[in-house]
Coordinates of C-alpha atoms in Angstrom, one line a residue:
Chain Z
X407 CA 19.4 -20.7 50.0
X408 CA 17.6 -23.6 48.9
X409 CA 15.5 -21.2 47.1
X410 CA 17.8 -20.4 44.6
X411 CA 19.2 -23.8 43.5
X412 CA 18.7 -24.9 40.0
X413 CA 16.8 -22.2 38.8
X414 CA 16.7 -23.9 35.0
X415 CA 13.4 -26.4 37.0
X416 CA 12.6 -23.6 38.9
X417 CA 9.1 -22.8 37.5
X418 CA 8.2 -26.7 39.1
X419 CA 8.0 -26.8 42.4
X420 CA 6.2 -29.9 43.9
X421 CA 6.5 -28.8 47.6
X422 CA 4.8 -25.4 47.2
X423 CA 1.1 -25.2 46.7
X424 CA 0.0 -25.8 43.0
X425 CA 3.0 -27.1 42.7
X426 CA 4.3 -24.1 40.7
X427 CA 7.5 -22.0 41.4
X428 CA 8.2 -19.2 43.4
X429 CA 8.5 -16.1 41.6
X430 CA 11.9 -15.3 40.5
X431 CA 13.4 -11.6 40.0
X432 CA 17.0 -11.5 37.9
X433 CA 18.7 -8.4 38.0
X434 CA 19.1 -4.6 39.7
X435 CA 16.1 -3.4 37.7
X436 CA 13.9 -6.2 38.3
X437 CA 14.3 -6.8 42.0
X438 CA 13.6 -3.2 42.5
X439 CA 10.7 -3.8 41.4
X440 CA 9.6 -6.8 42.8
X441 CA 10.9 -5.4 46.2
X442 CA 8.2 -2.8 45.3
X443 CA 5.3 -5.1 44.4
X444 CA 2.6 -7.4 46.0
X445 CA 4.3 -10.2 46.2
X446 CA 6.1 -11.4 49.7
X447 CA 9.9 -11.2 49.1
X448 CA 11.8 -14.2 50.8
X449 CA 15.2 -13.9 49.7
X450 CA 18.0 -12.1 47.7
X451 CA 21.1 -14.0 46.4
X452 CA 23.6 -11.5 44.9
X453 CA 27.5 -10.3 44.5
X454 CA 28.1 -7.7 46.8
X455 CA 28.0 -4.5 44.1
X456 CA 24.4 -5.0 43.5
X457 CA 23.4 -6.1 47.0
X458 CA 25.1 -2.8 47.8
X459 CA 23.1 -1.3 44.8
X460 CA 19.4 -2.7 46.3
X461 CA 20.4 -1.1 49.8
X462 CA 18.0 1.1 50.0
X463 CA 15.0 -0.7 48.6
X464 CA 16.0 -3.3 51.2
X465 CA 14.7 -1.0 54.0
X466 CA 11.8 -2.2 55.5
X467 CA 12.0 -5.8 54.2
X468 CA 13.0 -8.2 57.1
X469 CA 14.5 -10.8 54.7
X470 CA 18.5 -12.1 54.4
X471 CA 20.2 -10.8 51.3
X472 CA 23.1 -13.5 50.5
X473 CA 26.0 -12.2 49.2
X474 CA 29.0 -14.3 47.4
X475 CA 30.9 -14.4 44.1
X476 CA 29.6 -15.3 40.6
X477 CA 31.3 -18.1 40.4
X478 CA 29.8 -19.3 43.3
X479 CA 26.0 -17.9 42.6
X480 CA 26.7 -19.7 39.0
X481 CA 26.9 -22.7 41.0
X482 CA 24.1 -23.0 43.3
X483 CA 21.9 -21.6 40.5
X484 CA 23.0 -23.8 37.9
X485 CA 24.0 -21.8 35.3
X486 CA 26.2 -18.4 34.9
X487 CA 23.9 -15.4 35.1
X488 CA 25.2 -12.1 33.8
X489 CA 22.7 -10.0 35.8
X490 CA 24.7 -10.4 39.4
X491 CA 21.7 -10.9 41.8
X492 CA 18.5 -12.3 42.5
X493 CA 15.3 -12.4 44.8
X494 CA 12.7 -15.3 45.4
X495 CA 9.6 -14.3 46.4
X496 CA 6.0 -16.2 47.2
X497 CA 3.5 -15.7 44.7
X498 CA 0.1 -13.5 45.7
X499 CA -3.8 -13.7 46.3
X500 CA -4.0 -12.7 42.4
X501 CA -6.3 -9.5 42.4
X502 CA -10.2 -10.2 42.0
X503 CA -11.9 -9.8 39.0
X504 CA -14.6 -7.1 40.2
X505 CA -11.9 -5.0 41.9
X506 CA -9.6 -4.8 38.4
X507 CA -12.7 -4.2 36.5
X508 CA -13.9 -1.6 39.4
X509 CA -10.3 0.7 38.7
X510 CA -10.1 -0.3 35.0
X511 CA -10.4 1.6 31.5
X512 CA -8.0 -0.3 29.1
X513 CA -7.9 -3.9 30.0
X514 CA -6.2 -6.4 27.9
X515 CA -8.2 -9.8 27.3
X516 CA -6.1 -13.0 26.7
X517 CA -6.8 -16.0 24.9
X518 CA -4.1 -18.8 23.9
X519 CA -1.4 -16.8 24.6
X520 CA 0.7 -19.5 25.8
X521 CA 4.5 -18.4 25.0
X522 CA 6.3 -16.9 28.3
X523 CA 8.4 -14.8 26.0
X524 CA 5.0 -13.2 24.3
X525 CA 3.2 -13.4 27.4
X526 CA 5.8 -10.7 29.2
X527 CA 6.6 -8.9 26.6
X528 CA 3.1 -7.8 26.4
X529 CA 3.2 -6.9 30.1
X530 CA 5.9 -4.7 29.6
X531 CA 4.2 -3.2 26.6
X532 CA 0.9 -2.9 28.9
X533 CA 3.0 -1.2 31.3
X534 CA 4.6 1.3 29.3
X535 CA 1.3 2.8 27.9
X536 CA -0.8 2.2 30.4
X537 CA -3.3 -0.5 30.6
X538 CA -4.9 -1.0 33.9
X539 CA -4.4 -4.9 34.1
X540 CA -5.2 -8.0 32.4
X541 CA -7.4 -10.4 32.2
X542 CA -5.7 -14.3 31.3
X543 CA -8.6 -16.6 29.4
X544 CA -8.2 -20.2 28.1
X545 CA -4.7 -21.7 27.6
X546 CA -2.7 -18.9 28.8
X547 CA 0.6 -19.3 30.0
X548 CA 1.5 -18.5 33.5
X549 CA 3.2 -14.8 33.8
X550 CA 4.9 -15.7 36.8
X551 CA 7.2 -18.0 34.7
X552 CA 11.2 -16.9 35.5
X553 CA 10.7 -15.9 31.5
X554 CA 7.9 -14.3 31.6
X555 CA 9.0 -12.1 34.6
X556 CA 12.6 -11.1 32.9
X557 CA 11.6 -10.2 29.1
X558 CA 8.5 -8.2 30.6
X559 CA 11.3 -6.2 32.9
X560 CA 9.5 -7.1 35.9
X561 CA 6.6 -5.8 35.1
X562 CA 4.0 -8.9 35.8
X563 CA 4.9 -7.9 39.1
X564 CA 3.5 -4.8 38.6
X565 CA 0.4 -4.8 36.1
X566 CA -2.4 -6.5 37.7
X567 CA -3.6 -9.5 36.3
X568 CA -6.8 -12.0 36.9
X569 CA -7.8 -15.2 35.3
X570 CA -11.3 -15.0 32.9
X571 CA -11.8 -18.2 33.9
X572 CA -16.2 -18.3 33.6
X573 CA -17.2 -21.9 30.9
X574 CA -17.6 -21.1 28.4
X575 CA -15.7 -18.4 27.4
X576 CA -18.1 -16.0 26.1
X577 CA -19.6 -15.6 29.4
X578 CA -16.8 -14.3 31.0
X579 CA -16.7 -11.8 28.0
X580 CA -20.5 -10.9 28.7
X581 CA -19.5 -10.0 31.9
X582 CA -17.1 -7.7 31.1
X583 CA -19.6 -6.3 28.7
X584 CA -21.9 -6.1 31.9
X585 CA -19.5 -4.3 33.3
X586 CA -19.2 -1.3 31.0
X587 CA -17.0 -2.6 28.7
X588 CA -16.4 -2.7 24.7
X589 CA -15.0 -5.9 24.3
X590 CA -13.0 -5.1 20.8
X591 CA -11.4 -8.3 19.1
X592 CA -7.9 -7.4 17.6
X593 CA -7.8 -9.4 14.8
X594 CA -6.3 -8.9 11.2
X595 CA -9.3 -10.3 9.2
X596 CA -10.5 -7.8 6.1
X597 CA -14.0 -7.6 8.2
X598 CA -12.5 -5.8 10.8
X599 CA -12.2 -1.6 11.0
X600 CA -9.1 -0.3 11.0
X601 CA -8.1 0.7 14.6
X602 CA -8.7 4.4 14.0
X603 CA -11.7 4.6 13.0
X604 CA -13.0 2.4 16.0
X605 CA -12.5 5.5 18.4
X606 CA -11.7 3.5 21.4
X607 CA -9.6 6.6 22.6
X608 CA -11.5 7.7 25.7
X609 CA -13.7 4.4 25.7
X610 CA -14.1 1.8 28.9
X611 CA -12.4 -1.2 26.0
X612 CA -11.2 -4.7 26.7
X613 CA -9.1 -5.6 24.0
X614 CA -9.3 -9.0 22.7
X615 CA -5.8 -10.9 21.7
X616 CA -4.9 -14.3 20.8
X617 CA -1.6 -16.1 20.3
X618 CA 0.3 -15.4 17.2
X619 CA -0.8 -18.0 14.6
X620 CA -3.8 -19.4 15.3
X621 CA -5.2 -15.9 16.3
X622 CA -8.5 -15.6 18.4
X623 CA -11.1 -18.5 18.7
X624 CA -14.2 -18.6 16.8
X625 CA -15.9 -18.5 19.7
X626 CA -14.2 -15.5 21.1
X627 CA -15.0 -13.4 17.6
X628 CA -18.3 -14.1 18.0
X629 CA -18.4 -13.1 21.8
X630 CA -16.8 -9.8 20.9
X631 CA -18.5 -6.5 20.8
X632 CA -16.5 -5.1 17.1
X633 CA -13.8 -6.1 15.6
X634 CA -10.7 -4.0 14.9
X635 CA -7.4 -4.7 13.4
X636 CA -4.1 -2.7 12.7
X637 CA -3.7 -1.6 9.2
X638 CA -1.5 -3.9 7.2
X639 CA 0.7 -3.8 4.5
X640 CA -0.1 -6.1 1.7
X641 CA 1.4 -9.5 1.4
X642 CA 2.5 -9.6 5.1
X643 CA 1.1 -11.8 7.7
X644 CA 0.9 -10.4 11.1
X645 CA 3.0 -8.7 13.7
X646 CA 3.9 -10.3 16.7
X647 CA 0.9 -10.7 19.0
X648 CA 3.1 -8.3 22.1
X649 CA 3.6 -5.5 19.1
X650 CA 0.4 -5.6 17.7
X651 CA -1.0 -5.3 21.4
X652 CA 1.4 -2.2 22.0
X653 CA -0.2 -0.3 18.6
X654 CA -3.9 -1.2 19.9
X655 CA -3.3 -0.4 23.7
X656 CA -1.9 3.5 21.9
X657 CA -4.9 3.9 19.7
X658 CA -7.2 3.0 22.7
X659 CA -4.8 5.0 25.6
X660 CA -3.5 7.8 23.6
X661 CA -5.7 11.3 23.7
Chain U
X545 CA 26.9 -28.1 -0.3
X546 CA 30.1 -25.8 1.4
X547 CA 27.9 -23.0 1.9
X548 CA 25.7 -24.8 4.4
X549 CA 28.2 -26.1 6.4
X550 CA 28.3 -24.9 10.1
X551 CA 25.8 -22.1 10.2
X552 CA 27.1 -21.2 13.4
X553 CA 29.8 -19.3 12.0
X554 CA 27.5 -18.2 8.6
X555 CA 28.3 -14.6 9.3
X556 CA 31.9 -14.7 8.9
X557 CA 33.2 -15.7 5.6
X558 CA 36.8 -14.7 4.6
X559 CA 36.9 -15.7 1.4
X560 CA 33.7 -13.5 0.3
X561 CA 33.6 -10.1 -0.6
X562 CA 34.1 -7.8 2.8
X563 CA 34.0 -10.9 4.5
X564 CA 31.1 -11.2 5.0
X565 CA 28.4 -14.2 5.1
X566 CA 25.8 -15.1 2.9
X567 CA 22.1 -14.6 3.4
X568 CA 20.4 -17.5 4.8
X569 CA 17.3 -18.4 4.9
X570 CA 15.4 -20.8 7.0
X571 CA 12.3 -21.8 6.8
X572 CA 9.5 -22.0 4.3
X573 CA 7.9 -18.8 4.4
X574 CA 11.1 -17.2 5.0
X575 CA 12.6 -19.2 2.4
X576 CA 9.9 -18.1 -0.3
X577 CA 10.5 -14.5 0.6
X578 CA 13.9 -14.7 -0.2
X579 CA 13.4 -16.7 -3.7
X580 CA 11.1 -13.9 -4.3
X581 CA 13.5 -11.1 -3.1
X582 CA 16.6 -9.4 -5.2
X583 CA 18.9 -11.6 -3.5
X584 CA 20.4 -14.3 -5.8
X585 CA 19.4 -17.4 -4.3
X586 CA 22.2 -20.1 -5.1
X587 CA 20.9 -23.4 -3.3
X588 CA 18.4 -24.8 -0.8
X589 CA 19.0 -27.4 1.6
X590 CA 16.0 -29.4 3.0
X591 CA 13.8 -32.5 3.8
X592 CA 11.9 -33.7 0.9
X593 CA 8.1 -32.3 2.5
X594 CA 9.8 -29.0 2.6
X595 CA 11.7 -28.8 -0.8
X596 CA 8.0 -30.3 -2.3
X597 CA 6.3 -27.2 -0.6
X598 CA 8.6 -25.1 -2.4
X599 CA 8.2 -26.4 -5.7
X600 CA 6.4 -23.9 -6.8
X601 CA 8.6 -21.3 -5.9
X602 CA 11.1 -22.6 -7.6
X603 CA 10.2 -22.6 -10.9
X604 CA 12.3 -20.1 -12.9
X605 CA 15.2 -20.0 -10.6
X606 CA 17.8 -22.6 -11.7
X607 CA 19.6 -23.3 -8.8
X608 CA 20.0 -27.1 -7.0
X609 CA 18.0 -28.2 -4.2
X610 CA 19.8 -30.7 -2.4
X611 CA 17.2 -33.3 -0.5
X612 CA 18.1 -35.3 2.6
X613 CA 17.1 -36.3 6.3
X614 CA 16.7 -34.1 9.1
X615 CA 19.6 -35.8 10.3
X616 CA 22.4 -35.8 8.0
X617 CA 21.0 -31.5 7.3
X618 CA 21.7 -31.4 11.4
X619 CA 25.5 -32.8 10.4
X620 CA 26.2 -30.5 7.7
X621 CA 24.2 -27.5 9.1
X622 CA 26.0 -28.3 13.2
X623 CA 23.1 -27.8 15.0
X624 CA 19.2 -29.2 14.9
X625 CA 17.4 -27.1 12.4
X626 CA 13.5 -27.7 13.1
X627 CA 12.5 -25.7 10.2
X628 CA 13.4 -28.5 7.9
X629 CA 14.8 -25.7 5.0
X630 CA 17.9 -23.4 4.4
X631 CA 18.3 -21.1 1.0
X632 CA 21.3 -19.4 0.5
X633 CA 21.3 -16.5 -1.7
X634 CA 24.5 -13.6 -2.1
X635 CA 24.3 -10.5 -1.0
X636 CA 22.6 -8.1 -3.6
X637 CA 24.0 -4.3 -4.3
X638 CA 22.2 -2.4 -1.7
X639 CA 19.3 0.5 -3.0
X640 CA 20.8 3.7 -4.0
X641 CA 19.6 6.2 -1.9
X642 CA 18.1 8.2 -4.2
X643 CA 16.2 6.0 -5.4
X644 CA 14.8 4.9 -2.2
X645 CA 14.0 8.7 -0.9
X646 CA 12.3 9.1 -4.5
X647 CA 9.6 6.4 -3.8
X648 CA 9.3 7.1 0.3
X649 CA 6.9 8.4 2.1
X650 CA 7.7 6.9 5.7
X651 CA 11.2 6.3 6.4
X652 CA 13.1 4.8 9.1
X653 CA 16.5 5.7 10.1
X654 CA 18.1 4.5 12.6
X655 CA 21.5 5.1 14.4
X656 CA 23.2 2.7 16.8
X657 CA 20.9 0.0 16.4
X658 CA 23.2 -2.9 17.0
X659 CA 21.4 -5.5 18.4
X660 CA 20.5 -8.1 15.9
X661 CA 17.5 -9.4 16.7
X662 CA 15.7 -5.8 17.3
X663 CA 16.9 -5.3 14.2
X664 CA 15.1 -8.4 12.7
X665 CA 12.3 -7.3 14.8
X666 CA 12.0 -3.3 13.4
X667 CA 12.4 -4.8 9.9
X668 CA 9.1 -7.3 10.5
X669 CA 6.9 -4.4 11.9
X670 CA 8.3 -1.6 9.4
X671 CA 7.6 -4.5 6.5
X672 CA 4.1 -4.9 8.8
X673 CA 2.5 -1.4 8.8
X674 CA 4.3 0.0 5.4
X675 CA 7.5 1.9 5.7
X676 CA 9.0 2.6 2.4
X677 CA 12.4 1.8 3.6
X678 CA 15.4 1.5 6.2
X679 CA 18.4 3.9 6.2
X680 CA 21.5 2.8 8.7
X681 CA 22.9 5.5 10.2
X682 CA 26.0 5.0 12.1
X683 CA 26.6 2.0 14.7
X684 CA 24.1 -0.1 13.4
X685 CA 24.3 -4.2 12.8
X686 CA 23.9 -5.7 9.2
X687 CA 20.4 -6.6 9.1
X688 CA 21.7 -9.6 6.8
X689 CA 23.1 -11.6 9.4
X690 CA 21.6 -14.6 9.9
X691 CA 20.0 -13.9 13.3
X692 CA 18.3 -10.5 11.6
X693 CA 16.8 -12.4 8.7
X694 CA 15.2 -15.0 10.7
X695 CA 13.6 -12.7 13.9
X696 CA 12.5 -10.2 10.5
X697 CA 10.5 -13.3 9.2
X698 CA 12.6 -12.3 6.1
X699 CA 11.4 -9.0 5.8
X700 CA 15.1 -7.9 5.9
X701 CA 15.2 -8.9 2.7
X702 CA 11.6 -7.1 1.3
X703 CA 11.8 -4.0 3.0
X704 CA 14.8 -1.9 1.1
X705 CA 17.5 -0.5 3.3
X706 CA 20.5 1.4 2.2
X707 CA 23.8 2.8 4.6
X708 CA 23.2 6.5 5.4
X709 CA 26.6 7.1 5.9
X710 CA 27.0 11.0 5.5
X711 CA 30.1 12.3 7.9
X712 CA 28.9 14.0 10.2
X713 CA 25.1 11.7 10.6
X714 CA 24.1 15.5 10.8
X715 CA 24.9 15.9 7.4
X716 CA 23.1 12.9 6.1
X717 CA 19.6 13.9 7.3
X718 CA 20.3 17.5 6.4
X719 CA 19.9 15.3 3.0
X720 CA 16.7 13.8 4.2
X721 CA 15.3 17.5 4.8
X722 CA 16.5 18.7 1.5
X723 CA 14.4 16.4 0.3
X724 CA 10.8 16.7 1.4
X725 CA 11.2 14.6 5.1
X726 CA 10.2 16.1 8.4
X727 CA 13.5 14.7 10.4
X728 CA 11.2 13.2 13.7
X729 CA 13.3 11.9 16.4
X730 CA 11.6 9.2 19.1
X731 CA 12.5 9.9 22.3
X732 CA 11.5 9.3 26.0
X733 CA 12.2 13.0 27.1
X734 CA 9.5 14.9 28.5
X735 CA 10.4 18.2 26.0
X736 CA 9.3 16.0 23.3
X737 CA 5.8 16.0 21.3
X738 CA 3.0 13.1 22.2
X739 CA 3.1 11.0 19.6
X740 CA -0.7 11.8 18.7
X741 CA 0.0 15.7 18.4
X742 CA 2.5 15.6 16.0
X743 CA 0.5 15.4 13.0
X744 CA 2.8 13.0 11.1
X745 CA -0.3 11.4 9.3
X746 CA -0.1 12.3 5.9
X747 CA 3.5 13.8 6.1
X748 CA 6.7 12.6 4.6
X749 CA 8.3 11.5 7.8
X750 CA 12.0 10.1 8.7
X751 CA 11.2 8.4 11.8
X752 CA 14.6 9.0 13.7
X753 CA 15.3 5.7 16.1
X754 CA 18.1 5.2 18.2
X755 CA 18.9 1.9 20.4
X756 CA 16.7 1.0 23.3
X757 CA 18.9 2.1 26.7
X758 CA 21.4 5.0 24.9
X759 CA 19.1 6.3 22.8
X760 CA 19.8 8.7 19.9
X761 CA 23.0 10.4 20.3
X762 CA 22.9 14.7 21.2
X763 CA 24.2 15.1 18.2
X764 CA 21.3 13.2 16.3
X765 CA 18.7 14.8 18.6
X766 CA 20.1 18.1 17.7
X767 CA 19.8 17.5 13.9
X768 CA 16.3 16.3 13.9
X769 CA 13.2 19.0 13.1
X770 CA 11.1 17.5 16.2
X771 CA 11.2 15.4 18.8
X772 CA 7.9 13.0 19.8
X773 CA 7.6 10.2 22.0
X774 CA 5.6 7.1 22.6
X775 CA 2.8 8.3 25.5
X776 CA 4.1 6.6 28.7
X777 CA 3.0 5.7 32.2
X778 CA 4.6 7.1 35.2
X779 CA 7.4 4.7 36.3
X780 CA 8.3 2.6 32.8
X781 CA 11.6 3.3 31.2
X782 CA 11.1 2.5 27.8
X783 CA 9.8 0.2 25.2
X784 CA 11.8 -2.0 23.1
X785 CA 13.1 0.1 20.2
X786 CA 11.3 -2.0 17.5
X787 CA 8.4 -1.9 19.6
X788 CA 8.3 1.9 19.8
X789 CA 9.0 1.9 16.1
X790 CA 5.8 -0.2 15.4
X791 CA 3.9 2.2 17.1
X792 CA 5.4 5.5 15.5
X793 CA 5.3 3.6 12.3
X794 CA 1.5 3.1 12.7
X795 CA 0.8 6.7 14.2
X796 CA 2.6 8.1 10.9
X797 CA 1.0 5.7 8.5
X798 CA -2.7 5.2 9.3
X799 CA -5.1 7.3 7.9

């Protein structure tokens, strides 16, 4: 139960290794799919409907599934949570580098993208057309954040991801290059070519994205292969850096 | 002063026409978007830096702009506002439709879409990638509320929208067909057209969007001239509705 208890700290966890949290699944949808992922369920803390509900993807997992009322799951978590039940799980061996790029044809290549509420929406966009994982660079946030796992629906747990971790940067991005890959920087400079005229349908691409803002690094332009950018109306800024991802991950997915 | 008083409640005003609030703007970018909108701006509230930065914009509109501390806006305003800026501006006589089908070549239209911040959000990426205009088809929030105009970066009040409000909805894009639009309805089902095969480039398209989870009504389905959908993988549900919308926007839009 322990587990469970004031889930507004929950992403710090001193006692467990890397002193980061335990991954945390909110609702019917998105302990289904954790139940269904990689990563070792310990726990489910629910009212009895949607303990009831997750019967079936309870077989085969030896693990207690606590049932009470809200009230009382509103106290031990700390807060009243709408969704009706939970699951704690341990986080995973992430996936190695050469076995995501071994399976891949549409990665997605991170830099900066330190918001949990971007961060997982892109996964869930990632998910929904297909990309085959990504890849976190410098000063991403983590996706197992409790945010970052409920606003992508669950689906961190389910779109491999890996850290780009190589100094500097650019090698890491060679690599990929090494590996087959068009690394195409997603940026909304003038410079770049419109994203359908790149043909990347069909391609081996890593697309290149960087936080809303500040966009991608000097450094990581330069690194990149081409540069491509969705076609914008004039006088406005950007798009959000999980939408703009969803229109490149189409043009580079779609056939 | 009165009409920055306890934003909280900004959306409900009884003593303004239909009751409801006015627009507010936070924010500087935001807040120059709306001084350069149709809406008639009647103060702004902010810290000196902020009201400096907007000098410029000012010029030509003779309304007050009140200067004090971050602290004493927080009293007036009854929360922490970390954007340092409010406008407030009345409500402006929405676009006739005519007029807005006369200049459109991609419209949205959406029915049901009630949620305020998707709302906001479709308004940023339809203001993003070029969409002539918004039509509200039944069920659908005010994209004025406050909540809208922020998460729309102010593009609520840039893009034009007008009520579609033909009884039956059938009716109303009956209108849309009669003149010139391919009626295209985004939907999950299987039935429907890949995005990509639809040819919409080029076309004059009403992009038909209903809310993410219900979807577009039968009824709405029925009226439309095709169906399309967003390419998914296996095993995702759905995208966020404005998220969907950015990428039918862009498949009808680019060249």
């Amino acid at each position: 139960m322990d587990d469970f208890r004031d889930l507004t700290t929950a992403d710090r966890r001193p006692d467990r290794p890397g002193g980061r949290g335990l991954v945390i699944a909110e609702g019917v949808v998105v302990v289904r799919r954790l139940l269904g992922s990689p990563y070792p369920p310990r726990a489910l803390l629910g009212v009895p409907a949607k303990i009831a509900e997750l019967a079936p993807d309870l077989a085969g997992h030896d693990i207690p599934a606590y049932q009470c009322d809200a009230s009382t799951m509103a106290e031990v978590v700390g807060f009243h949570l709408n969704r009706g039940v939970l699951a704690v799980a341990d986080r995973a061996t992430p996936v190695a580098l050469p076995t995501l790029l071994a399976g891949s044809r549409v990665l997605a290549v991170l830099e900066g993208v330190n918001d949990h509420e971007n961060l997982g929406a892109l996964f869930r966009n990632a998910a929904a057309l297909g990309v085959s994982g990504i890849l976190l660079g410098p000063r991403c946030a983590d996706p197992l954040y409790r945010r970052s796992v409920r606003v992508s629906m669950g689906h961190v747990l389910r779109v491999p991801f890996a850290p780009l971790d190589a100094e500097p940067f650019a090698k890491g991005l060679a690599e990929l290059r090494a590996s087959g890959f068009r690394v195409v920087a997603l940026t909304p400079r003038a410079e770049a070519k419109p994203l359908a005229a790149a043909g990347l349908s069909g391609a081996k691409v890593a697309v290149l994205l960087g936080a809303e803002g500040p966009g991608l690094s000097e450094e990581a332009l330069a690194a990149a292969d081409e540069w491509v950018r969705v076609p914008m109306a004039p006088g406005v800024d950007s798009l959000n850096v999980a939408t703009a991802a969803a229109v490149a991950f189409y043009a580079a997915l779609d056939a």
